[in-house]
XYZ file of C-alpha atoms in Angstrom:
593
model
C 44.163 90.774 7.969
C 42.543 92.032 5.135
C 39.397 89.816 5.151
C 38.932 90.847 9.107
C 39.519 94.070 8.201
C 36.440 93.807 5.146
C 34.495 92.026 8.062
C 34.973 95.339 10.075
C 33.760 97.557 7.266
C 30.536 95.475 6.935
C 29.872 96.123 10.539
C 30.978 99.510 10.542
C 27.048 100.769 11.634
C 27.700 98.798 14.859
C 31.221 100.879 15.666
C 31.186 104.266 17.403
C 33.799 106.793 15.985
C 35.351 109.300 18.399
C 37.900 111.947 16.486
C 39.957 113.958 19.032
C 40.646 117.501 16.914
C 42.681 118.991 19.285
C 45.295 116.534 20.440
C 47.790 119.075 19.787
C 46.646 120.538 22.925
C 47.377 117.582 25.582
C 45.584 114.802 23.882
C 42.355 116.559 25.028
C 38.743 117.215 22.813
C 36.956 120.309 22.054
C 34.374 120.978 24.660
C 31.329 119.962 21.963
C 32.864 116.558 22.082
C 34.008 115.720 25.308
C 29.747 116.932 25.985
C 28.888 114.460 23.723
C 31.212 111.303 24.714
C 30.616 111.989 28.767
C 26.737 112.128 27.727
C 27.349 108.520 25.404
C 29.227 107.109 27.954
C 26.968 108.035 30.945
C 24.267 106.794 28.790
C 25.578 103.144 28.327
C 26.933 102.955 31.732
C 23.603 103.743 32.701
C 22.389 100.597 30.607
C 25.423 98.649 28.981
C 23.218 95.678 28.568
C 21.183 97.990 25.804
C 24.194 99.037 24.103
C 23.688 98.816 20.449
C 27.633 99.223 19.211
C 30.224 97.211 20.793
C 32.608 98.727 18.615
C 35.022 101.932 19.686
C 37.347 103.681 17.293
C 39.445 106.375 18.420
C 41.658 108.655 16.098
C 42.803 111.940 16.547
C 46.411 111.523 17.277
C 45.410 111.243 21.054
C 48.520 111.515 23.980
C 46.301 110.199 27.181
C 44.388 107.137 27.129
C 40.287 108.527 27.701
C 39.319 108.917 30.713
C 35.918 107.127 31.457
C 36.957 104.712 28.316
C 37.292 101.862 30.929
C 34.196 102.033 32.346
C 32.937 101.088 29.083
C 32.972 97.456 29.954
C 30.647 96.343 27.211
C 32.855 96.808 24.394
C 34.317 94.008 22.464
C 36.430 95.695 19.565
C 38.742 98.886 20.331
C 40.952 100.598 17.664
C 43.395 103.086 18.644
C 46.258 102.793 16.556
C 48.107 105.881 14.442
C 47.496 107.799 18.214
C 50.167 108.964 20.678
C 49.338 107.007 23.789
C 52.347 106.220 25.882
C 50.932 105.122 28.976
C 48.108 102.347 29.049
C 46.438 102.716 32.508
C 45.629 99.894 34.476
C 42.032 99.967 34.499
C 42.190 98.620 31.213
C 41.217 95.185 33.089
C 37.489 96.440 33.640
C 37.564 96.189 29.558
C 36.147 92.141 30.456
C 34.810 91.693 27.422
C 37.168 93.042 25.116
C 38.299 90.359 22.077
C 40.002 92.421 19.735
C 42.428 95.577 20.953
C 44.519 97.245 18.309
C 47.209 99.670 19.778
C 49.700 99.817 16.867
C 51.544 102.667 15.785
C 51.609 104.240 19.162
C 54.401 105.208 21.725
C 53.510 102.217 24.425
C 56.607 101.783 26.060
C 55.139 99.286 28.977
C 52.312 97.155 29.118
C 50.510 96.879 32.617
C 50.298 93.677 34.126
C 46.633 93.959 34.433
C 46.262 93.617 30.947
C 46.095 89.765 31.490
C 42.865 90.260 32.966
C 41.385 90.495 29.953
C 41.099 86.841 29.370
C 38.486 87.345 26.199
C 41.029 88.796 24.167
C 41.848 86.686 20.896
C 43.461 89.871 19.275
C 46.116 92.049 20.622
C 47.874 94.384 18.084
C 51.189 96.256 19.229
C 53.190 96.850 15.950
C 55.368 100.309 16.243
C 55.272 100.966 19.645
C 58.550 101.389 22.092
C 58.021 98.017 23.936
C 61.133 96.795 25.453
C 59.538 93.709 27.896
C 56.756 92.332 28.266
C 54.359 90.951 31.644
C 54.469 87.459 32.704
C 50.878 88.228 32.931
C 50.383 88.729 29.387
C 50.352 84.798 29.255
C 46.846 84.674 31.341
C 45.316 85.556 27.962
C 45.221 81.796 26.625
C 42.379 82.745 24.016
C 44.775 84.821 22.390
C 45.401 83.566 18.500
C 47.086 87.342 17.665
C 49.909 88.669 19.434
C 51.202 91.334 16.560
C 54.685 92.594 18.426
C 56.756 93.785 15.124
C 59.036 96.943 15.003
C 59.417 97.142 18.933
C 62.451 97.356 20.539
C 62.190 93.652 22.529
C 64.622 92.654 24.668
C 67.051 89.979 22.861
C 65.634 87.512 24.826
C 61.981 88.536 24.584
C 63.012 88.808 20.509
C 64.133 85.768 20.516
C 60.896 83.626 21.990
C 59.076 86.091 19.506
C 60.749 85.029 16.606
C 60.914 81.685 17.446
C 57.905 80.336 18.703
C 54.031 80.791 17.963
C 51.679 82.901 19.780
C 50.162 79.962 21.901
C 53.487 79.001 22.730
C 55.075 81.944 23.801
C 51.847 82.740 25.825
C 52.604 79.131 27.312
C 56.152 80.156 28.260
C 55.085 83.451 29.622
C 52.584 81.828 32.049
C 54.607 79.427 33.386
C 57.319 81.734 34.260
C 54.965 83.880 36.396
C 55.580 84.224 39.630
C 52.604 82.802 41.822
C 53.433 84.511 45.432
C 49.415 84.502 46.728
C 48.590 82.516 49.490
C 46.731 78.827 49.042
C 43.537 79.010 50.003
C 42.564 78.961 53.426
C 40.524 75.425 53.418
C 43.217 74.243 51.581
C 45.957 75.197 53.860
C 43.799 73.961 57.030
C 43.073 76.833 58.307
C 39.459 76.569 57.984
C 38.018 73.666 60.154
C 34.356 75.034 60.847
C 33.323 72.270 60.455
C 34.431 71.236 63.898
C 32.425 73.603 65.070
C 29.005 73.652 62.564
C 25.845 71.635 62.693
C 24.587 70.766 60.004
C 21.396 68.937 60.899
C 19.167 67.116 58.182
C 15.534 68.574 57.905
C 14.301 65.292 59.226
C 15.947 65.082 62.776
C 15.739 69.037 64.135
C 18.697 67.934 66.670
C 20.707 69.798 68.682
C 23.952 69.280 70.208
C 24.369 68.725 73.954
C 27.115 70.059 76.287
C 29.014 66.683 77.234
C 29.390 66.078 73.139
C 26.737 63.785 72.645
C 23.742 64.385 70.021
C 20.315 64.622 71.249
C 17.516 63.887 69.184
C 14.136 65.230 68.790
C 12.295 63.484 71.521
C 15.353 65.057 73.855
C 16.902 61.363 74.404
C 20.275 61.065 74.027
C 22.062 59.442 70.843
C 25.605 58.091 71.644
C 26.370 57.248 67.976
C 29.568 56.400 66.016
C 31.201 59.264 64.580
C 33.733 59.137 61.146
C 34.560 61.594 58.991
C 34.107 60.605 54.794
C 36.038 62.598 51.667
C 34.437 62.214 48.135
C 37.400 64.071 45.695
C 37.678 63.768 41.949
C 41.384 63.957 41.747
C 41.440 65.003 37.676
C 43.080 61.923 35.850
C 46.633 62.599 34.064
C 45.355 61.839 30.915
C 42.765 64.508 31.071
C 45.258 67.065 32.441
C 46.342 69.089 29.328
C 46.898 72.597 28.232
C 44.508 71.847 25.709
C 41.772 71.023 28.011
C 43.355 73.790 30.829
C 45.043 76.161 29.004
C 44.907 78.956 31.891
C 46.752 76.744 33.949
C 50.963 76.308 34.151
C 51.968 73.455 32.217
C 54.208 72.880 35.238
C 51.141 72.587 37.609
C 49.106 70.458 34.952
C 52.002 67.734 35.608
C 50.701 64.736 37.409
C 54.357 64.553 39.370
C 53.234 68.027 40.842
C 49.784 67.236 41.228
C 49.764 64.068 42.801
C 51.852 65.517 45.920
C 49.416 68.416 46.119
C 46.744 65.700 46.007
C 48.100 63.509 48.694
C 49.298 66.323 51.069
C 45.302 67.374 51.260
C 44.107 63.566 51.555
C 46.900 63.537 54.482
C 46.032 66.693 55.835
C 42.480 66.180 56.638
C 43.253 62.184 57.459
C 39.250 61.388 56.430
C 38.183 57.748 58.099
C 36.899 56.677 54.144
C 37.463 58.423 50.647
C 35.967 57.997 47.575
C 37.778 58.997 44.355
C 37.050 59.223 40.817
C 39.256 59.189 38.090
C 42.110 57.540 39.579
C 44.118 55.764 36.911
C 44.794 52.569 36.958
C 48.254 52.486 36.854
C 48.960 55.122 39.615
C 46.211 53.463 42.029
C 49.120 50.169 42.281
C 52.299 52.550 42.354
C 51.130 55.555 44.001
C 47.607 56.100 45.450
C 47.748 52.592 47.327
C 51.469 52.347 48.913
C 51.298 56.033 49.897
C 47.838 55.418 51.944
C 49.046 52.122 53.457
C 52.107 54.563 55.078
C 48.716 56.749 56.555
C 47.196 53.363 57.748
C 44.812 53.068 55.300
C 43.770 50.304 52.459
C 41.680 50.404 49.288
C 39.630 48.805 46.580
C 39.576 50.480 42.758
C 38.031 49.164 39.448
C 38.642 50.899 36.143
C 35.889 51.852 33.368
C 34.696 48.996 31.544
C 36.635 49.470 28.112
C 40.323 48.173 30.129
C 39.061 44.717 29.576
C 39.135 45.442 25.691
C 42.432 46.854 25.935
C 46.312 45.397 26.500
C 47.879 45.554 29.664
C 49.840 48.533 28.672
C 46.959 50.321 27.500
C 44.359 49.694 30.165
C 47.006 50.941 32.785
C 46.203 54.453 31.717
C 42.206 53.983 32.026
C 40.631 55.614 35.159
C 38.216 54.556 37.420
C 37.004 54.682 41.047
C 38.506 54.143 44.080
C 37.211 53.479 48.301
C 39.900 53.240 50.761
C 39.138 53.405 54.599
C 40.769 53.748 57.736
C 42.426 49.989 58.101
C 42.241 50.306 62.420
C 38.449 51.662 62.103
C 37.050 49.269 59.455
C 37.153 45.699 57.871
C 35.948 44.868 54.863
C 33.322 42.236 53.957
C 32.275 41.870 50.347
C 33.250 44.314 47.741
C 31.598 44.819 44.584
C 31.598 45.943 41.122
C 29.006 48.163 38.908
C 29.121 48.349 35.047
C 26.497 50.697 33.629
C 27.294 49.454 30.131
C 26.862 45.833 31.160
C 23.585 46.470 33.362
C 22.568 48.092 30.293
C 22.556 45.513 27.961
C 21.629 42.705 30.599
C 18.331 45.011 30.700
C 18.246 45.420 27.347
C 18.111 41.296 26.522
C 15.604 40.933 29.492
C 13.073 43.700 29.597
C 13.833 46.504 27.615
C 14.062 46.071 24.228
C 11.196 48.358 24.232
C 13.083 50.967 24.145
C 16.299 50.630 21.670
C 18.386 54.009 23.240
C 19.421 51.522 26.371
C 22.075 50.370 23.506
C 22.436 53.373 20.981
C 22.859 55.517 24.294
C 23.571 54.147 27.500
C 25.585 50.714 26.572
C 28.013 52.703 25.176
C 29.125 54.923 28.500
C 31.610 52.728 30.086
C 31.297 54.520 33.478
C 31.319 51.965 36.696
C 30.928 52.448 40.686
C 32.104 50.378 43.119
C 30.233 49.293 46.285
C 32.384 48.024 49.747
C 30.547 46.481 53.037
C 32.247 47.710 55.913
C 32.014 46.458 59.769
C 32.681 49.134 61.825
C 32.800 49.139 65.907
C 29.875 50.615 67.607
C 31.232 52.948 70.217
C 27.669 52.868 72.290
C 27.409 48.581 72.459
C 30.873 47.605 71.481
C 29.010 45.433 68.837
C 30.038 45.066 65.048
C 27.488 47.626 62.861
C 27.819 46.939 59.129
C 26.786 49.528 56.213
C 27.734 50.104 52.870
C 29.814 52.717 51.121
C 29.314 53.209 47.285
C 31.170 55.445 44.928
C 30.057 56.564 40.973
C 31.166 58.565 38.302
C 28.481 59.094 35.904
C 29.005 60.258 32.461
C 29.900 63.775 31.993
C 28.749 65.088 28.711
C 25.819 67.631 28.870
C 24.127 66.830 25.861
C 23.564 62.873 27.520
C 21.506 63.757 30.227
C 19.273 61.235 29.814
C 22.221 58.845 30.076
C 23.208 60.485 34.126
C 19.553 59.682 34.666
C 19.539 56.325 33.664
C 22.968 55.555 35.299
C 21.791 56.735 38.092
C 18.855 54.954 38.247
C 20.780 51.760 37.250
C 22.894 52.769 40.627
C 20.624 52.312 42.914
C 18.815 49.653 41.435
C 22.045 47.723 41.418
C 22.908 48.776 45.394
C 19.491 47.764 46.361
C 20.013 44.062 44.748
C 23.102 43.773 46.229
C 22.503 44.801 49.503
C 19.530 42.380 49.374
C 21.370 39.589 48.156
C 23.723 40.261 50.847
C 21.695 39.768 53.537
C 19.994 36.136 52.334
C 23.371 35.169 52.661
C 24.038 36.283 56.001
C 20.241 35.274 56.766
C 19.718 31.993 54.438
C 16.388 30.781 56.511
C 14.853 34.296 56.461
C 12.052 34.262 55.090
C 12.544 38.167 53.678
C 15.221 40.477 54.249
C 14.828 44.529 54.750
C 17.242 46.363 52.783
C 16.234 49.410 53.889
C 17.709 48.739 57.680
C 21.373 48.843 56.237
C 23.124 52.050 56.699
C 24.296 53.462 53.024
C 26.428 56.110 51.885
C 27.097 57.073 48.010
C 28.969 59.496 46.740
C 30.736 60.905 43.750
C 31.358 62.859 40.454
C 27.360 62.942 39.194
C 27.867 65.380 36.759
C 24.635 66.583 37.549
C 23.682 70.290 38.566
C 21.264 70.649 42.065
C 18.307 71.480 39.467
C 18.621 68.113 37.371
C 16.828 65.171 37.250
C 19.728 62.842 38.797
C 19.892 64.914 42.045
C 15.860 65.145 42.388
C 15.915 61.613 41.790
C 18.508 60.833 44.637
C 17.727 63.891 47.160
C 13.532 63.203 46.854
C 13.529 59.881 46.253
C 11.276 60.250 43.062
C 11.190 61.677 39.477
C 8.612 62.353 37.410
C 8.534 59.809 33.975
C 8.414 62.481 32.012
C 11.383 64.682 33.372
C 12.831 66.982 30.588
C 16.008 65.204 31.347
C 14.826 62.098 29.939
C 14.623 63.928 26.506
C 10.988 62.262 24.986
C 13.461 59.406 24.053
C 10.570 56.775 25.331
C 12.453 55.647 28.297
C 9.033 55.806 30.250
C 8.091 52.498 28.798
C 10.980 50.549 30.827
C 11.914 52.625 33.622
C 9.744 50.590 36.092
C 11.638 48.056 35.196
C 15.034 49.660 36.035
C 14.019 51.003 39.636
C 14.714 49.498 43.000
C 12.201 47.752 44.634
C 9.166 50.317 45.413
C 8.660 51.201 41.631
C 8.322 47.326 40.707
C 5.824 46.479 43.423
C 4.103 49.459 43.088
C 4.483 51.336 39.548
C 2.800 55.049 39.755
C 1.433 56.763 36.427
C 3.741 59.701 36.844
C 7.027 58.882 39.301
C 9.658 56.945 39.221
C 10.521 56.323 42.986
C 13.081 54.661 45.178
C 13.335 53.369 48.720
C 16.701 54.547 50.148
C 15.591 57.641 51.904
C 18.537 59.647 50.924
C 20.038 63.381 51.962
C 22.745 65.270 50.571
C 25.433 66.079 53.246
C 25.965 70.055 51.565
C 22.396 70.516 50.974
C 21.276 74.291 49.904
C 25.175 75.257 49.722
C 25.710 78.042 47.129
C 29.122 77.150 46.182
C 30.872 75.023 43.405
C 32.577 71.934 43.843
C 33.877 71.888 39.890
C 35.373 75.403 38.667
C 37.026 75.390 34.926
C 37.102 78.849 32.744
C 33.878 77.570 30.986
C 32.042 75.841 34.045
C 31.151 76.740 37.423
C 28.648 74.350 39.827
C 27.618 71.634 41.956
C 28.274 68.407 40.580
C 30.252 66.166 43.461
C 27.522 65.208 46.038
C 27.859 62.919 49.575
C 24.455 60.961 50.227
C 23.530 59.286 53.315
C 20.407 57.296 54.402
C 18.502 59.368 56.822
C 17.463 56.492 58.713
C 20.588 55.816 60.078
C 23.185 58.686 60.125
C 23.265 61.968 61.465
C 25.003 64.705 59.505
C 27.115 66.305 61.655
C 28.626 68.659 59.228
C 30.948 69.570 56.499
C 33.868 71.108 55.356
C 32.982 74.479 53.865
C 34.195 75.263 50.010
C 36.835 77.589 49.462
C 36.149 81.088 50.005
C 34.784 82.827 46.802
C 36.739 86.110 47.789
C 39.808 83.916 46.911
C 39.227 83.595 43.557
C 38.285 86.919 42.905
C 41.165 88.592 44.995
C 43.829 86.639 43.121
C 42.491 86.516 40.102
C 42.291 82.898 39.787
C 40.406 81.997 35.819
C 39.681 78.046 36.891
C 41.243 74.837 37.875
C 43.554 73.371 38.304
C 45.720 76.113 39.585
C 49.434 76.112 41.170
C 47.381 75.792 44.565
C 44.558 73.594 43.266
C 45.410 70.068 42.080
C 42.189 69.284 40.624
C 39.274 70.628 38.934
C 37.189 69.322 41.532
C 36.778 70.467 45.474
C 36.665 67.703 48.095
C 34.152 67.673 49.909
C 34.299 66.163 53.441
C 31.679 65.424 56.019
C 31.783 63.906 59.368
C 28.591 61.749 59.760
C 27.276 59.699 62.558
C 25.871 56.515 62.559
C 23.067 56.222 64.865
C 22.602 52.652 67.389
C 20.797 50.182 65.569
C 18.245 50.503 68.097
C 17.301 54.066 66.683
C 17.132 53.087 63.061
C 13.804 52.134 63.264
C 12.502 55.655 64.055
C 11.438 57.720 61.219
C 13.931 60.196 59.975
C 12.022 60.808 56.363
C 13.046 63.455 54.210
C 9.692 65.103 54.268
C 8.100 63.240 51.387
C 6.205 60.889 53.888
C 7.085 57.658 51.769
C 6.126 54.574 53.106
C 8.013 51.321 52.833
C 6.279 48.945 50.867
């Protein structure tokens, strides 16, 4: 305490000192000074972002809390100890950016449950005060690393935890003995199913829906396609799941025994016709994920990250990976396949790319993998077999590699494009050339990649520009011709790298976040279709915003939430083959080469 405290004195010119002289009479100032603190406080109201103090001291033997003092939302450090305050109001939650508060050697005799809200807190002092309990609430305030409670009169139990365990762990115990009576959130609970009822057309087609429940298109002809419904969910892995990582969260609702029923009670609920999910572990795809789907009538295909072939059997069991099951009475599956980044990566490397030596100091080195599956599927219109592909990825998650998401990405498509092709010389061995771009393609996953970075640009326009600040000057321009799908290898530009899928995003231009954590809030899960060939009906929505901020709720995973992640779901329709010629661009006017 007494190098903080010397820390404080330095700063001292930052902190505003308010001395009440006549507390005597009701805790309340002369009238020179309550002038001049209404006229401060007004003032930095007025303008809190130009405060210069963030620093309040208030002495003066003081029996009310200030009024106005809450309002004051920019402060970070407030000292009010050797006071009289008894009652701490609570509006002290509008105090968001408070880290330090020092109430010692006051006459507190009850702490409002609001004061949780104050989730920036890392100091609390409450020596010599009259405290008897404490909130349940109190243990929101997982930043806390100083919870001073001496010479109170605790409860013998309350003593007892004090005494006993440290400040991270008591918080710990606090929080999971709160009481969580607010409702689950309304998508969550099914309550929400506008999707039923919203179009969500793509900017290419401008369709509209017609009264018997078919889709007509923009020349007014009608489009009997085949409607299914796909869920893309990162269901959180249970090695990941720790109070470390999630301390805001229960430890009782970080347990993979309570998440995995919350989990499987949504992938129930909205009974999607395919799902892709990331971070399924590899043990609890064979004893959980799989036998509980089969009972739902689906089945399903999973590969873990590379680094479980370099590990035991008992070890690689707790690896995670990706995962595509489907609807068993709705599709059968063809050919399944695998996609190493780290492997493509070096196989690059050897052949074409040793130009450029980050493909191995970099990218070889991110074990992340997708997994492609070839479905036929019944066309309702014909009654003939359609086939199309379904791809899931989750690309490496660390901010600082975003030249690796880039490059994975890339490597994704270039990958589903060779496949694809190689798939159909098999099914066409005297053809003299096959057209990828005729087979119907969905990919989705956790890209780890905001709307305004490279990867989504990349995937959404079909193009990127070489020199993309995502690709961090870290000379990848030299070789990324070489890592492209078809159109950049015929036809290398100067500036763009370029694709030939024709993709859209299923939630394009929505505002809300599929991954929510304390520290993180954004778009990062996507659903991409090929507009050539589907029709985006439309989507789940995301869970109210209101929610959050009603209840309070800091980040997921949450007693309601299982993951960190939102699913998203869409219901797409695949158009008759007959109507995949037409051109549904995305507005870049691309030609196929």
């Amino acid at each position: 305490m007494q190098r903080k405290r010397k820390l404080w004195e330095i700063n001292m010119s930052s902190r505003r000192q308010v001395h009440f002289l006549d507390a005597k009479e009701n805790g309340c100032t002369n009238n020179a000074q309550q002038k001049q603190q209404s006229l401060q406080q007004r003032k930095e109201k007025q303008s809190p972002s130009k405060a210069s103090w963030d620093q309040l001291e208030i002495l003066g033997g003081v029996k009310i809390f200030p009024q106005g003092l809450c309002s004051m939302s920019f402060l970070r450090y407030l000292y009010m100890s050797h006071n009289r305050i008894s009652v701490i109001p609570p509006e002290i939650a509008q105090l968001k950016n408070l880290v330090h508060l020092d109430l010692s050697y006051n006459m507190v005799k009850i702490l409002p449950p609001e004061i949780g809200e104050i989730t920036e807190l890392k100091e609390l002092h409450l020596q010599c005060n009259q405290i008897r309990c404490l909130p349940m609430q109190l243990g929101r305030l997982f930043q806390l690393t100083v919870l001073n409670l001496n010479h109170n009169p605790l409860n013998p139990d309350m003593l007892q935890l004090y005494n006993s365990e440290t400040t991270q762990s008591m918080l710990s115990w606090l929080l999971d003995s709160e009481g969580f009576a607010m409702p689950p959130p309304q998508v969550a609970s099914g309550a929400i199913w506008a999707v039923a009822a919203i179009l969500t057309r793509s900017r290419a087609m401008s369709t509209t829906s017609g009264s018997n429940g078919t889709t007509s298109g923009a020349n007014g002809s009608t489009i009997h396609g085949t409607a299914f419904t796909v869920m893309c969910y990162n269901v959180l892995c249970e090695a990941y799941a720790t109070k470390k990582q999630y301390p805001y969260c229960p430890s009782w609702a970080l347990q993979w025994e309570y998440r995995r029923r919350g989990i499987m009670d949504e992938l129930r609920a909205y009974q999607a016709d395919i799902l892709c999910l990331q971070e399924v572990e590899t043990e609890q795809f064979g004893v959980f994920f799989r036998p509980e789907l089969a009972k739902a009538g689906y089945e399903g295909i999973f590969s873990p990250k590379s680094r479980a072939r370099t590990m035991t059997a008992n070890e690689s069991k707790y690896v995670d990976g990706v995962a595509i099951f489907w609807k068993r009475d709705r599709f059968t599956l063809v050919k399944e396949d695998l996609i190493e980044f780290s492997q493509m990566a070096v196989e690059k490397y050897e052949k074409d790319c040793k130009a450029n030596h980050q493909m191995i100091n970099r990218v070889m080195v991110r074990d992340n993998v997708a997994i492609m599956a070839i479905f036929e599927v019944l066309e309702e219109s014909t009654g003939q077999r359609r086939q199309l592909v379904v791809s899931t990825a989750h690309i490496h998650w660390d901010p600082e590699y975003s030249d690796v998401k880039l490059i994975q990405s890339i490597m994704l498509l270039s990958a589903l494009w060779k496949k694809i092709e190689n798939h159909l010389r098999e099914q066409n061995p005297q053809a003299d050339k096959v057209d990828v771009a005729s087979m119907p393609t969905i990919i989705c996953g956790d890209f780890n990649s905001l709307p305004d970075s490279g990867v989504f640009e990349y995937l959404s326009r079909g193009r990127v520009n070489k020199s993309h600040l995502d690709f961090k000057e870290l000379g990848y321009a030299k070789i990324l011709d070489k890592l492209t799908p078809r159109r950049s290898q015929l036809a290398p530009t100067e500036e763009h790298l370029e694709h030939d899928f024709n993709l859209l995003p299923c939630y394009f231009g929505s505002n809300n976040c599929t991954n929510f954590t304390y520290g993180f809030r954004g778009v990062i899960d996507y659903i991409f279709f090929t507009a050539d060939h589907f029709n985006n009906i439309g989507y789940l929505d995301m869970i109210p915003e209101s929610w959050f901020a009603q209840n309070g709720i800091l980040g997921c995973p949450h007693p309601h939430i299982s993951s960190d992640h939102f699913s998203l779901l869409a219901e797409l329709e695949l158009l008759p083959a007959s109507g995949s010629s037409s051109n549904h661009g995305n507005g870049d006017e691309r030609q196929t080469s």
